[in-house]
Amino acid sequence: MERTELNILGEFGLIDRIASQSQIHNPTTIKGIGDDAAVVVADHGYQLLSSELLIEGVHFDLGYVPLKHLGYKVVVAGISDILAMNGTPKQITINIGLSNRFSVEAIDELYAGIFAACEDYEVELVGGDTTSSRSGLILSISAIGTVETEKITYRKGANANDIICVTGDLGGAYLGLQILEREKKVFLEAPEAQPVLTGHEYVLQRQLKPDARLDIIKQLRELNIVPTSMIDVSDGLASELRHLAAESGLGVRVFEEQIPIHQKSYLAATELKLGPFTAALNGGEDYELLFTIRQEDYQKILDHTTDISFIGFMSSDPTEAFFITKQNEAVPLTAQGWEK
Ligand code: ADP
Ligand code: MG
């Protein structure tokens, strides 16, 4: 493959190259890349602003994460936080720290992923900063979004007896990472060995190309349902449930059988000798939405949406934080590595 050194383009050449690929999806973007700051129309309602910072060797390993996927994923991570406030993501900025280890083609790959996600989630890249780094790739995103004031959804706000809902399925991204780590170890020990990734496409995709649930936020809006509390699942279900409970001053009761785990995640977990529920509870990076709804909204969600599971209830007792197992035992949510 062709390799063009970054210094042939220079910083401004690189910025021009990025700018020429940026497309505007939102009419509220007045000025994107090219001036000292981006200009956006201040919508009615609230503006939301959120950031993520990813550092090579800490948050990702370029040994097995393709740059295009990394670009896509950083956008998913950035806008997932806007969605978790019940907002609509609109604009993003991306800061990168680069060394000359990266070629122009490599950066093109990174941005191809970023722009693919911009397209999928109807947001635009309106700015950023580019600098050199001596410690590998540094990538940060800031996302801007909007939400009508009466639709803003915080982590706090759940009521006792509200139903706890989660989108999609959980644990897959963590299991995908374990498959990648396993194959990396095999490769380091025996570089001639072929990686065994077949059969694990689902969990690998969950790790490498996660979805942000813009579709769910749109569905809730169409149904005129405002969740009473919400958070995105970036650190594992157990930790996110604890956040909702603590912020709302309540407890939670969640049923093991209701926790959505994909068939392919069970398969991967078995092969890795890991517990699928541990992966769902304590794994991370699924980028699903965890939220609570009033009892009266239950039927509407049941009738008109797909891909939402009802996993339990908020309890009025803040000291109560339990999983109810299939054997009807109550297990404290804090139990690490709990598995049945
Ligand atoms: P300044 O020195 O005023 O910050 P820069 O040369 O850093 O200006 O940036 C010029 C323009 O290019 C700005 O609109 C900035 O947001 C944009 N920009 C710089 N780096 C990136 C990047 N990596 N991705 C997208 N836009 C960028
Ligand atoms: Mg700058």
Coordinates of N, CA and C in Angstrom, one line a residue, residues 58-272:
V58 N -4.0 3.0 26.1 CA -4.9 3.0 27.3 C -6.3 2.6 26.9
H59 N -6.8 3.3 25.9 CA -8.2 3.1 25.5 C -8.3 2.2 24.2
F60 N -7.2 2.2 23.4 CA -7.3 1.3 22.2 C -5.9 0.8 21.9
D61 N -5.9 -0.3 21.1 CA -4.6 -0.9 20.7 C -4.6 -1.0 19.2
L62 N -3.8 -0.2 18.6 CA -3.8 -0.2 17.1 C -3.3 -1.6 16.5
G63 N -2.8 -2.4 17.4 CA -2.4 -3.8 17.0 C -3.6 -4.5 16.4
Y64 N -4.8 -4.3 16.9 CA -5.9 -5.0 16.4 C -7.1 -4.1 16.1
V65 N -7.0 -2.8 16.3 CA -8.2 -2.0 16.0 C -7.8 -1.2 14.7
P66 N -8.5 -1.5 13.6 CA -8.3 -0.7 12.4 C -8.6 0.8 12.6
L67 N -7.8 1.7 12.0 CA -8.1 3.1 12.2 C -9.4 3.6 11.8
K68 N -10.0 3.0 10.8 CA -11.3 3.4 10.3 C -12.3 3.1 11.4
H69 N -12.2 1.9 12.1 CA -13.1 1.5 13.1 C -12.9 2.5 14.3
L70 N -11.7 2.8 14.6 CA -11.4 3.7 15.7 C -12.1 5.1 15.5
G71 N -12.0 5.6 14.3 CA -12.7 6.8 13.9 C -14.2 6.7 14.1
Y72 N -14.7 5.6 13.7 CA -16.2 5.5 13.8 C -16.6 5.4 15.3
K73 N -15.8 4.7 16.0 CA -16.1 4.4 17.4 C -16.0 5.7 18.3
V74 N -15.0 6.5 18.0 CA -14.9 7.8 18.8 C -16.1 8.6 18.6
V75 N -16.7 8.6 17.4 CA -17.9 9.4 17.1 C -19.1 8.8 17.9
V76 N -19.2 7.5 17.8 CA -20.2 6.8 18.6 C -20.2 7.2 20.1
A77 N -18.9 7.1 20.6 CA -18.8 7.4 22.0 C -19.2 8.8 22.4
G78 N -18.8 9.7 21.5 CA -19.1 11.1 21.7 C -20.6 11.4 21.6
I79 N -21.3 10.9 20.6 CA -22.7 11.3 20.5 C -23.6 10.5 21.4
S80 N -23.1 9.3 21.9 CA -23.9 8.5 22.8 C -24.2 9.3 24.1
D81 N -23.3 10.1 24.5 CA -23.5 10.9 25.7 C -24.6 12.0 25.5
I82 N -24.7 12.5 24.3 CA -25.8 13.5 23.9 C -27.1 12.7 23.9
L83 N -27.1 11.5 23.3 CA -28.4 10.7 23.2 C -28.9 10.4 24.6
A84 N -27.9 10.1 25.5 CA -28.3 9.7 26.9 C -28.9 10.9 27.7
M85 N -28.9 12.1 27.2 CA -29.6 13.2 27.8 C -30.9 13.4 27.0
N86 N -31.3 12.5 26.2 CA -32.5 12.5 25.3 C -32.3 13.6 24.2
G87 N -31.1 13.9 23.9 CA -30.8 15.0 22.9 C -30.6 14.5 21.5
T88 N -30.5 15.4 20.6 CA -30.2 15.1 19.2 C -28.8 15.7 19.0
P89 N -27.8 14.8 18.6 CA -26.5 15.3 18.4 C -26.4 16.1 17.0
K90 N -25.7 17.1 17.0 CA -25.7 18.0 15.8 C -24.3 18.2 15.2
Q91 N -23.3 18.6 16.0 CA -22.0 18.9 15.5 C -21.0 18.2 16.4
I92 N -19.8 17.9 15.8 CA -18.7 17.4 16.6 C -17.4 18.1 16.2
T93 N -16.5 18.2 17.2 CA -15.1 18.6 16.8 C -14.2 17.4 17.3
I94 N -13.1 17.3 16.6 CA -12.2 16.2 16.8 C -10.8 16.8 17.0
N95 N -10.1 16.5 18.1 CA -8.7 16.9 18.3 C -7.8 15.7 18.1
I96 N -6.7 15.8 17.4 CA -5.8 14.7 17.2 C -4.4 15.0 17.5
G97 N -3.7 14.2 18.2 CA -2.3 14.2 18.4 C -1.6 13.1 17.7
L98 N -0.7 13.4 16.8 CA -0.2 12.5 15.8 C 1.4 12.5 15.8
S99 N 2.0 11.3 15.6 CA 3.4 11.3 15.3 C 3.6 11.0 13.8
N100 N 4.9 11.1 13.3 CA 5.1 10.8 11.9 C 5.1 9.4 11.6
R101 N 4.8 8.5 12.6 CA 4.6 7.1 12.4 C 3.4 6.9 11.5
F102 N 2.5 7.9 11.6 CA 1.2 7.8 10.8 C 1.4 8.5 9.4
S103 N 1.0 7.8 8.4 CA 1.0 8.3 7.0 C -0.3 9.0 6.7
V104 N -0.3 9.8 5.6 CA -1.5 10.4 5.2 C -2.6 9.4 5.0
E105 N -2.2 8.3 4.4 CA -3.2 7.2 4.1 C -3.8 6.7 5.4
A106 N -3.0 6.6 6.5 CA -3.5 6.1 7.8 C -4.5 7.2 8.3
I107 N -4.2 8.4 8.2 CA -5.1 9.5 8.7 C -6.4 9.5 7.9
D108 N -6.2 9.3 6.6 CA -7.4 9.2 5.7 C -8.4 8.1 6.2
E109 N -7.8 6.9 6.6 CA -8.6 5.8 7.1 C -9.3 6.2 8.4
L110 N -8.6 6.9 9.3 CA -9.2 7.4 10.5 C -10.4 8.3 10.2
Y111 N -10.2 9.2 9.3 CA -11.3 10.2 9.0 C -12.4 9.5 8.2
A112 N -12.1 8.5 7.4 CA -13.1 7.8 6.7 C -14.1 7.2 7.7
G113 N -13.6 6.7 8.8 CA -14.5 6.1 9.9 C -15.3 7.3 10.5
I114 N -14.6 8.4 10.8 CA -15.3 9.5 11.4 C -16.4 10.0 10.5
F115 N -16.1 10.1 9.2 CA -17.2 10.7 8.3 C -18.3 9.6 8.1
A116 N -17.9 8.4 8.1 CA -19.0 7.3 8.0 C -20.0 7.5 9.1
A117 N -19.5 7.7 10.3 CA -20.3 7.8 11.5 C -21.1 9.1 11.4
C118 N -20.5 10.2 10.9 CA -21.2 11.5 10.7 C -22.4 11.3 9.9
E119 N -22.2 10.5 8.8 CA -23.3 10.2 7.9 C -24.4 9.4 8.6
D120 N -24.0 8.4 9.2 CA -25.0 7.5 9.9 C -25.8 8.2 11.0
Y121 N -25.2 9.2 11.7 CA -25.8 9.8 12.8 C -26.2 11.3 12.5
E122 N -26.1 11.7 11.3 CA -26.5 13.0 10.8 C -25.9 14.1 11.6
V123 N -24.6 14.0 11.8 CA -23.9 15.1 12.5 C -22.7 15.6 11.5
E124 N -22.2 16.7 11.8 CA -21.0 17.2 11.0 C -19.8 17.5 11.9
L125 N -18.7 17.3 11.2 CA -17.4 17.7 11.9 C -17.2 19.2 11.6
V126 N -17.2 20.0 12.6 CA -17.1 21.5 12.4 C -15.8 22.1 12.9
G127 N -14.9 21.2 13.3 CA -13.6 21.8 13.8 C -12.8 20.8 14.5
G128 N -11.7 21.4 15.1 CA -10.8 20.5 15.9 C -9.5 21.1 16.0
D129 N -8.5 20.3 16.4 CA -7.2 20.8 16.5 C -6.2 19.7 16.2
T130 N -5.1 20.0 15.6 CA -4.2 19.0 15.1 C -2.8 19.3 15.7
T131 N -2.2 18.4 16.3 CA -0.9 18.7 16.9 C 0.0 17.4 16.9
S132 N 1.3 17.6 17.1 CA 2.1 16.4 17.1 C 2.2 15.8 18.5
S133 N 2.4 14.5 18.5 CA 2.4 13.7 19.8 C 3.6 12.8 19.8
R134 N 4.3 12.7 20.9 CA 5.4 11.7 21.0 C 5.0 10.4 21.6
S135 N 3.8 10.3 22.1 CA 3.4 9.1 22.8 C 2.2 8.5 22.1
G136 N 2.3 8.3 20.8 CA 1.2 7.6 20.1 C 0.1 8.5 19.8
L137 N -1.0 7.9 19.3 CA -2.2 8.6 18.8 C -3.0 9.0 20.0
I138 N -3.4 10.3 20.0 CA -4.3 10.8 21.0 C -5.5 11.4 20.2
L139 N -6.7 11.1 20.7 CA -7.9 11.4 19.9 C -8.9 11.9 20.9
S140 N -9.5 13.1 20.6 CA -10.6 13.5 21.5 C -11.7 14.1 20.7
I141 N -12.9 13.9 21.2 CA -14.1 14.4 20.5 C -14.9 15.2 21.4
S142 N -15.5 16.3 20.9 CA -16.5 17.0 21.6 C -17.7 17.0 20.8
A143 N -18.9 16.7 21.4 CA -20.1 16.7 20.6 C -21.1 17.7 21.2
I144 N -21.8 18.4 20.2 CA -22.8 19.3 20.6 C -24.1 18.8 20.2
G145 N -25.1 19.0 21.0 CA -26.5 18.6 20.6 C -27.5 19.5 21.2
T146 N -28.8 19.2 20.9 CA -29.8 20.0 21.5 C -31.0 19.2 22.0
V147 N -31.7 19.7 22.9 CA -32.9 19.0 23.4 C -33.9 20.1 23.9
E148 N -35.2 19.8 23.6 CA -36.2 20.7 24.1 C -36.2 20.7 25.6
T149 N -36.4 21.8 26.3 CA -36.3 21.9 27.7 C -37.2 20.9 28.5
E150 N -38.4 20.6 27.9 CA -39.2 19.7 28.6 C -38.9 18.2 28.4
K151 N -37.9 18.0 27.5 CA -37.5 16.6 27.2 C -36.2 16.2 27.8
I152 N -35.5 17.1 28.4 CA -34.2 16.8 28.9 C -34.3 15.7 29.9
T153 N -33.4 14.7 29.9 CA -33.4 13.5 30.7 C -32.1 13.4 31.5
Y154 N -32.1 13.5 32.8 CA -30.9 13.4 33.6 C -30.8 11.9 34.1
R155 N -29.7 11.7 34.8 CA -29.5 10.4 35.5 C -30.5 10.4 36.7
K156 N -30.7 11.5 37.3 CA -31.6 11.6 38.4 C -33.0 11.7 37.8
G157 N -34.1 11.5 38.5 CA -35.4 11.7 38.0 C -36.3 10.5 38.0
A158 N -35.7 9.3 38.2 CA -36.5 8.1 38.3 C -37.4 8.1 39.5
N159 N -38.6 7.5 39.4 CA -39.5 7.4 40.6 C -39.6 5.9 41.0
A160 N -39.9 5.7 42.2 CA -40.1 4.3 42.7 C -41.2 3.7 41.8
N161 N -40.9 2.4 41.5 CA -41.8 1.6 40.6 C -41.7 1.9 39.1
D162 N -40.9 2.9 38.7 CA -40.6 3.1 37.3 C -40.0 1.8 36.8
I163 N -40.2 1.5 35.5 CA -39.7 0.3 34.9 C -38.3 0.6 34.2
I164 N -37.4 -0.3 34.5 CA -36.0 -0.1 34.0 C -36.0 -0.7 32.6
C165 N -35.5 0.0 31.6 CA -35.4 -0.5 30.2 C -34.0 -0.4 29.7
V166 N -33.6 -1.3 28.9 CA -32.3 -1.2 28.3 C -32.4 -1.6 26.8
T167 N -31.7 -1.0 25.9 CA -31.8 -1.2 24.5 C -30.8 -2.3 24.1
G168 N -31.1 -2.9 23.0 CA -30.1 -3.9 22.3 C -29.8 -5.0 23.2
D169 N -28.5 -5.4 23.2 CA -28.1 -6.5 24.1 C -26.7 -6.1 24.7
L170 N -26.3 -6.8 25.8 CA -25.2 -6.3 26.6 C -24.1 -7.4 26.6
G171 N -22.9 -6.9 26.9 CA -21.7 -7.8 27.1 C -20.9 -8.1 25.8
G172 N -21.6 -7.9 24.7 CA -20.9 -8.3 23.4 C -19.6 -7.5 23.1
A173 N -19.6 -6.2 23.4 CA -18.4 -5.5 23.1 C -17.2 -6.0 24.0
Y174 N -17.5 -6.3 25.2 CA -16.4 -6.8 26.1 C -15.9 -8.1 25.6
L175 N -16.8 -9.0 25.2 CA -16.4 -10.3 24.8 C -15.7 -10.2 23.4
G176 N -16.1 -9.3 22.6 CA -15.3 -9.1 21.3 C -13.9 -8.6 21.6
L177 N -13.7 -7.8 22.7 CA -12.4 -7.4 23.1 C -11.6 -8.5 23.6
Q178 N -12.2 -9.4 24.3 CA -11.5 -10.6 24.8 C -11.0 -11.5 23.7
I179 N -11.8 -11.6 22.7 CA -11.4 -12.4 21.5 C -10.2 -11.8 20.8
L180 N -10.2 -10.5 20.7 CA -9.1 -9.8 20.0 C -7.9 -9.9 20.9
E181 N -8.0 -9.8 22.2 CA -6.8 -9.9 23.1 C -6.3 -11.3 23.0
R182 N -7.2 -12.3 23.0 CA -6.7 -13.7 22.9 C -5.9 -13.9 21.6
E183 N -6.4 -13.4 20.5 CA -5.7 -13.6 19.2 C -4.4 -12.9 19.2
K184 N -4.4 -11.7 19.8 CA -3.1 -10.9 19.9 C -2.0 -11.7 20.6
K185 N -2.4 -12.3 21.7 CA -1.5 -13.1 22.5 C -0.9 -14.3 21.7
V186 N -1.8 -14.9 21.0 CA -1.4 -16.1 20.2 C -0.4 -15.6 19.1
F187 N -0.7 -14.4 18.5 CA 0.1 -13.9 17.5 C 1.5 -13.5 18.0
L188 N 1.6 -13.0 19.3 CA 2.9 -12.6 19.8 C 3.7 -13.8 20.1
E189 N 3.0 -14.9 20.5 CA 3.7 -16.1 20.8 C 4.1 -16.9 19.6
A190 N 3.3 -16.8 18.6 CA 3.5 -17.6 17.3 C 3.0 -16.8 16.1
P191 N 3.9 -15.9 15.6 CA 3.4 -15.0 14.6 C 2.9 -15.7 13.3
E192 N 3.3 -16.9 13.1 CA 2.8 -17.6 11.9 C 1.4 -18.1 12.1
A193 N 0.9 -18.2 13.3 CA -0.5 -18.7 13.5 C -1.5 -17.8 12.9
Q194 N -2.6 -18.3 12.4 CA -3.7 -17.5 11.8 C -4.6 -17.2 13.0
P195 N -5.1 -16.0 13.0 CA -6.1 -15.6 14.1 C -7.4 -16.4 13.8
V196 N -8.0 -16.8 14.9 CA -9.3 -17.6 14.9 C -10.4 -16.6 15.2
L197 N -10.9 -16.0 14.2 CA -11.9 -14.9 14.5 C -13.3 -15.3 13.9
T198 N -13.3 -16.4 13.1 CA -14.6 -16.7 12.4 C -15.5 -17.3 13.5
G199 N -16.8 -17.0 13.3 CA -17.8 -17.4 14.2 C -18.1 -16.3 15.3
H200 N -17.1 -15.4 15.4 CA -17.3 -14.3 16.4 C -17.5 -12.9 15.8
E201 N -18.0 -12.9 14.5 CA -18.2 -11.7 13.8 C -19.1 -10.7 14.7
Y202 N -20.2 -11.3 15.3 CA -21.1 -10.4 16.0 C -20.4 -9.7 17.1
V203 N -19.7 -10.4 18.0 CA -19.1 -9.7 19.2 C -17.9 -8.8 18.7
L204 N -17.3 -9.2 17.6 CA -16.2 -8.3 17.1 C -16.8 -7.0 16.6
Q205 N -17.9 -7.1 15.9 CA -18.6 -5.9 15.4 C -19.0 -5.1 16.6
R206 N -19.5 -5.7 17.7 CA -19.9 -4.9 18.9 C -18.8 -4.2 19.5
Q207 N -17.6 -4.7 19.4 CA -16.4 -4.1 19.9 C -15.8 -3.0 18.9
L208 N -15.8 -3.4 17.6 CA -15.1 -2.6 16.7 C -16.0 -1.5 16.0
K209 N -17.3 -1.8 15.9 CA -18.2 -0.9 15.2 C -19.5 -0.8 16.0
P210 N -19.4 -0.2 17.2 CA -20.7 -0.2 18.0 C -21.7 0.8 17.4
D211 N -22.9 0.7 17.8 CA -24.0 1.6 17.4 C -24.3 2.6 18.5
A212 N -24.6 3.8 18.2 CA -25.2 4.7 19.1 C -26.7 4.7 18.8
R213 N -27.5 4.7 19.9 CA -28.9 4.4 19.7 C -29.8 5.7 19.3
L214 N -29.4 6.4 18.3 CA -30.2 7.5 17.8 C -31.6 7.0 17.4
D215 N -31.7 5.8 16.9 CA -33.0 5.2 16.5 C -33.9 5.2 17.6
I216 N -33.4 4.8 18.8 CA -34.3 4.7 20.0 C -34.8 6.1 20.4
I217 N -33.9 7.0 20.4 CA -34.3 8.4 20.9 C -35.4 8.9 19.9
K218 N -35.2 8.6 18.6 CA -36.2 9.1 17.7 C -37.6 8.4 17.9
Q219 N -37.5 7.1 18.2 CA -38.8 6.3 18.5 C -39.5 6.9 19.7
L220 N -38.7 7.1 20.8 CA -39.3 7.7 22.0 C -40.0 9.0 21.7
R221 N -39.3 9.8 20.9 CA -39.8 11.1 20.6 C -41.2 11.0 19.8
E222 N -41.2 10.0 18.9 CA -42.4 9.8 18.1 C -43.6 9.4 19.0
L223 N -43.2 8.6 20.0 CA -44.3 8.1 20.9 C -44.6 9.1 22.0
N224 N -43.9 10.2 22.0 CA -44.1 11.2 23.0 C -43.8 10.7 24.4
I225 N -42.8 9.9 24.5 CA -42.4 9.3 25.8 C -41.1 10.0 26.2
V226 N -41.0 10.6 27.4 CA -39.8 11.1 28.0 C -39.4 10.2 29.1
P227 N -38.2 9.5 29.0 CA -37.8 8.7 30.1 C -37.7 9.5 31.4
T228 N -37.8 8.9 32.5 CA -37.7 9.7 33.8 C -36.2 9.8 34.2
S229 N -35.4 8.9 33.7 CA -33.9 9.0 33.9 C -33.2 8.2 32.8
M230 N -32.0 8.5 32.5 CA -31.3 7.8 31.4 C -29.8 8.0 31.6
I231 N -29.1 6.9 31.0 CA -27.6 6.9 31.0 C -27.2 6.0 29.9
D232 N -26.1 6.2 29.3 CA -25.6 5.3 28.2 C -24.7 4.2 28.9
V233 N -24.8 3.0 28.3 CA -24.0 1.9 29.0 C -22.6 1.9 28.4
S234 N -21.7 2.6 29.0 CA -20.3 2.6 28.5 C -19.4 1.8 29.4
D235 N -19.9 1.6 30.7 CA -19.0 0.9 31.7 C -19.6 -0.4 32.2
G236 N -20.6 -0.9 31.6 CA -21.3 -2.1 32.1 C -22.5 -1.8 32.9
L237 N -23.5 -2.7 32.8 CA -24.8 -2.5 33.4 C -24.8 -2.2 34.9
A238 N -24.0 -2.9 35.6 CA -24.1 -2.8 37.1 C -23.7 -1.4 37.5
S239 N -22.6 -0.9 36.9 CA -22.2 0.5 37.3 C -23.2 1.5 36.8
E240 N -23.8 1.4 35.7 CA -24.8 2.4 35.2 C -26.1 2.3 36.0
L241 N -26.5 1.1 36.4 CA -27.7 1.0 37.3 C -27.4 1.7 38.7
R242 N -26.2 1.5 39.1 CA -25.8 2.2 40.4 C -25.9 3.7 40.3
H243 N -25.5 4.2 39.1 CA -25.5 5.7 38.9 C -27.0 6.2 38.9
L244 N -27.9 5.5 38.1 CA -29.3 5.9 38.1 C -29.9 5.9 39.5
A245 N -29.6 4.8 40.2 CA -30.2 4.6 41.6 C -29.6 5.7 42.5
A246 N -28.3 5.9 42.5 CA -27.8 6.9 43.4 C -28.3 8.3 43.1
E247 N -28.3 8.7 41.8 CA -28.7 10.0 41.4 C -30.2 10.2 41.7
S248 N -31.0 9.2 41.6 CA -32.4 9.3 41.9 C -32.8 9.1 43.3
G249 N -31.8 8.7 44.1 CA -32.1 8.4 45.6 C -33.0 7.2 45.8
L250 N -32.8 6.2 44.9 CA -33.7 5.0 44.9 C -32.8 3.7 44.9
G251 N -33.5 2.6 45.0 CA -32.9 1.3 44.8 C -33.3 0.7 43.5
V252 N -32.7 -0.5 43.1 CA -33.1 -1.2 41.9 C -33.3 -2.7 42.1
R253 N -34.2 -3.2 41.4 CA -34.4 -4.7 41.4 C -34.4 -5.1 39.9
V254 N -33.5 -5.9 39.6 CA -33.3 -6.3 38.2 C -33.4 -7.8 38.1
F255 N -34.0 -8.3 37.0 CA -34.2 -9.8 36.9 C -33.2 -10.3 35.9
E256 N -32.4 -11.3 36.4 CA -31.4 -11.9 35.5 C -32.0 -12.4 34.2
E257 N -33.1 -13.0 34.2 CA -33.7 -13.6 32.9 C -34.0 -12.5 31.9
Q258 N -34.2 -11.3 32.4 CA -34.6 -10.2 31.5 C -33.4 -9.5 30.8
I259 N -32.2 -9.8 31.3 CA -31.1 -9.0 30.8 C -30.8 -9.5 29.4
P260 N -30.8 -8.7 28.4 CA -30.6 -9.1 27.0 C -29.2 -9.5 26.7
I261 N -28.9 -10.7 26.3 CA -27.6 -11.2 25.9 C -27.8 -11.9 24.6
H262 N -27.0 -11.5 23.6 CA -27.1 -12.2 22.3 C -26.6 -13.6 22.3
Q263 N -27.2 -14.4 21.5 CA -26.8 -15.8 21.4 C -25.3 -15.9 21.1
K264 N -24.8 -15.1 20.2 CA -23.4 -15.1 19.9 C -22.5 -14.7 21.0
S265 N -23.0 -13.9 21.9 CA -22.3 -13.6 23.1 C -22.1 -14.8 24.1
Y266 N -23.2 -15.5 24.2 CA -23.2 -16.8 25.0 C -22.1 -17.7 24.4
L267 N -22.1 -17.8 23.1 CA -21.1 -18.7 22.4 C -19.7 -18.2 22.7
A268 N -19.4 -16.9 22.5 CA -18.1 -16.4 22.8 C -17.7 -16.6 24.2
A269 N -18.6 -16.3 25.1 CA -18.3 -16.4 26.6 C -18.0 -17.9 26.9
T270 N -18.7 -18.8 26.4 CA -18.4 -20.2 26.6 C -17.0 -20.6 26.2
E271 N -16.7 -20.1 25.0 CA -15.4 -20.4 24.4 C -14.3 -19.8 25.3
L272 N -14.5 -18.6 25.8 CA -13.5 -17.9 26.5 C -13.5 -18.3 28.0

